[in-house]
Amino acid sequence: MNRKEFIKTSCSLCSIAFIGASVFIESCKKGNGTTPQGPTVNFTLDLGSSSYTALKTVGGQVSLNGVVVAHTSTSYIAVAQACTHQGCAVSFNGSNQFVCPCHSGVFDINGNVLSGPPPSPLKKYTVTQNGNILTVAG
Ligand code: FES
């Protein structure tokens, strides 16, 4: 192998290695980005109970069974509490976002990642209201 062939072969191998490393790093960074993460739940809570007073106010929230239930200006919503990055507890910021205190991950009210390192969405739960009773399931 002469010098020209050596350089040509080396550059080809380096390109393949670089592309492979880039794909690997990107997959580690973002995961698949589509699968929501969170526990399967089915529970009720009574808005008349003193345990859930925070939910009477728009912007209020409670955490229960690994789920954050929040009162928005239009409805009650619920998402998984554990951040999909490293599992820190997210909270509702009162402005239609869930935020993670550990590395500044931000999710919308549907659990979708808006910014930060979380690789996938939070699981969103169905919340139905019947009088003072909220049912959270999903
Ligand atoms: S654990 Fe939530 S952003 Fe890192």
Short mmCIF file of C-alpha atoms and ligand atoms in Angstrom, two decimals:
data_model
loop_
_atom_site.label_atom_id
_atom_site.label_comp_id
_atom_site.label_asym_id
_atom_site.label_seq_id
_atom_site.Cartn_x
_atom_site.Cartn_y
_atom_site.Cartn_z
CA MET A 1 0.00 0.00 0.00
CA ASN A 2 1.44 3.32 -1.00
CA ARG A 3 1.01 6.58 0.88
CA LYS A 4 -1.92 7.78 -1.23
CA GLU A 5 -3.85 4.53 -0.76
CA PHE A 6 -3.10 4.55 2.97
CA ILE A 7 -4.50 8.07 3.40
CA LYS A 8 -7.57 7.27 1.30
CA THR A 9 -8.32 4.10 3.29
CA SER A 10 -7.69 5.82 6.63
CA CYS A 11 -10.02 8.71 5.79
CA SER A 12 -12.78 6.29 4.76
CA LEU A 13 -12.50 4.39 8.03
CA CYS A 14 -12.43 7.61 10.05
CA SER A 15 -15.58 8.84 8.28
CA ILE A 16 -17.43 5.63 9.04
CA ALA A 17 -16.33 5.75 12.69
CA PHE A 18 -17.34 9.42 12.99
CA ILE A 19 -20.81 8.81 11.52
CA GLY A 20 -21.32 5.81 13.80
CA ALA A 21 -20.23 7.78 16.88
CA SER A 22 -22.53 10.67 15.94
CA VAL A 23 -25.54 8.38 15.60
CA PHE A 24 -24.72 6.70 18.92
CA ILE A 25 -24.30 9.99 20.78
CA GLU A 26 -27.52 11.41 19.36
CA SER A 27 -29.47 8.29 20.32
CA CYS A 28 -28.12 8.49 23.87
CA LYS A 29 -28.97 12.16 24.09
CA LYS A 30 -32.55 12.07 22.88
CA GLY A 31 -33.73 8.46 23.29
CA ASN A 32 -36.58 7.68 20.95
CA GLY A 33 -38.31 10.90 21.98
CA THR A 34 -41.80 9.54 21.57
CA THR A 35 -42.67 7.06 24.30
CA PRO A 36 -44.23 8.73 27.34
CA GLN A 37 -42.91 7.46 30.66
CA GLY A 38 -44.97 7.00 33.82
CA PRO A 39 -46.80 4.52 36.04
CA THR A 40 -50.19 3.02 35.29
CA VAL A 41 -52.73 4.43 37.73
CA ASN A 42 -56.44 4.59 38.45
CA PHE A 43 -57.45 6.57 41.54
CA THR A 44 -59.87 9.19 42.74
CA LEU A 45 -59.46 12.22 44.93
CA ASP A 46 -62.08 14.31 46.68
CA LEU A 47 -61.72 18.05 46.09
CA GLY A 48 -63.71 18.56 49.30
CA SER A 49 -60.97 16.92 51.36
CA SER A 50 -58.52 19.18 53.21
CA SER A 51 -55.72 17.05 51.70
CA TYR A 52 -56.39 18.55 48.28
CA THR A 53 -57.10 22.18 49.14
CA ALA A 54 -54.31 23.27 46.76
CA LEU A 55 -56.37 22.03 43.82
CA LYS A 56 -59.14 24.54 44.52
CA THR A 57 -56.90 27.32 43.21
CA VAL A 58 -55.87 27.76 39.56
CA GLY A 59 -52.17 26.94 39.44
CA GLY A 60 -52.44 24.61 42.43
CA GLN A 61 -51.21 21.05 42.42
CA VAL A 62 -50.93 17.87 44.43
CA SER A 63 -48.68 14.83 43.99
CA LEU A 64 -50.17 11.42 44.51
CA ASN A 65 -49.25 7.89 43.42
CA GLY A 66 -46.38 9.14 41.23
CA VAL A 67 -48.65 11.62 39.45
CA VAL A 68 -48.87 15.41 39.57
CA VAL A 69 -52.45 16.66 39.36
CA ALA A 70 -52.75 20.35 38.55
CA HIS A 71 -55.51 22.91 38.21
CA THR A 72 -55.13 24.97 35.03
CA SER A 73 -57.29 27.92 34.08
CA THR A 74 -59.56 25.60 32.11
CA SER A 75 -59.40 22.14 33.66
CA TYR A 76 -57.60 19.61 35.79
CA ILE A 77 -54.64 17.81 34.23
CA ALA A 78 -52.27 15.09 35.37
CA VAL A 79 -48.84 13.86 34.26
CA ALA A 80 -46.25 11.46 35.63
CA GLN A 81 -44.23 13.05 38.41
CA ALA A 82 -40.84 11.46 37.63
CA CYS A 83 -38.83 13.40 35.07
CA THR A 84 -37.83 11.21 32.13
CA HIS A 85 -34.24 12.41 32.39
CA GLN A 86 -33.08 11.22 35.81
CA GLY A 87 -36.30 10.86 37.78
CA CYS A 88 -36.51 14.11 39.74
CA ALA A 89 -39.99 15.23 40.73
CA VAL A 90 -41.53 17.69 38.30
CA SER A 91 -43.98 20.35 39.42
CA PHE A 92 -46.57 22.59 37.81
CA ASN A 93 -45.39 26.18 37.41
CA GLY A 94 -48.87 27.68 37.17
CA SER A 95 -48.18 28.81 33.60
CA ASN A 96 -49.16 25.69 31.72
CA GLN A 97 -45.79 23.98 32.11
CA PHE A 98 -44.27 21.29 34.27
CA VAL A 99 -40.70 22.00 35.29
CA CYS A 100 -37.94 19.81 36.64
CA PRO A 101 -35.70 21.40 39.28
CA CYS A 102 -32.69 19.16 38.66
CA HIS A 103 -31.54 20.13 35.15
CA SER A 104 -34.22 22.61 34.04
CA GLY A 105 -36.30 20.24 31.95
CA VAL A 106 -39.59 21.79 30.85
CA PHE A 107 -42.73 19.95 29.69
CA ASP A 108 -46.01 21.27 28.31
CA ILE A 109 -49.41 20.39 29.80
CA ASN A 110 -49.53 17.28 27.62
CA GLY A 111 -46.21 16.08 29.00
CA ASN A 112 -44.24 16.86 25.83
CA VAL A 113 -40.66 18.03 26.24
CA LEU A 114 -40.28 21.75 25.54
CA SER A 115 -36.64 22.14 26.55
CA GLY A 116 -33.81 20.64 28.54
CA PRO A 117 -32.32 17.15 28.63
CA PRO A 118 -35.40 14.90 29.15
CA PRO A 119 -35.30 12.27 26.37
CA SER A 120 -39.02 11.51 26.25
CA PRO A 121 -42.41 12.90 27.28
CA LEU A 122 -44.11 12.50 30.63
CA LYS A 123 -47.10 10.20 30.56
CA LYS A 124 -50.34 12.17 30.55
CA TYR A 125 -53.38 10.83 32.39
CA THR A 126 -57.08 11.22 31.80
CA VAL A 127 -58.75 13.34 34.46
CA THR A 128 -62.53 13.31 34.74
CA GLN A 129 -64.56 15.31 37.22
CA ASN A 130 -67.87 14.31 38.76
CA GLY A 131 -68.82 16.90 41.34
CA ASN A 132 -66.00 17.03 43.85
CA ILE A 133 -64.51 13.74 42.72
CA LEU A 134 -61.61 13.66 40.27
CA THR A 135 -60.71 10.35 38.67
CA VAL A 136 -57.16 10.04 37.37
CA ALA A 137 -56.45 7.09 35.11
CA GLY A 138 -54.10 5.92 32.46
S1 FES B 1 -33.88 14.94 36.07
FE1 FES B 1 -35.26 16.32 35.14
S2 FES B 1 -34.08 17.46 33.75
FE2 FES B 1 -32.67 16.06 34.66
#
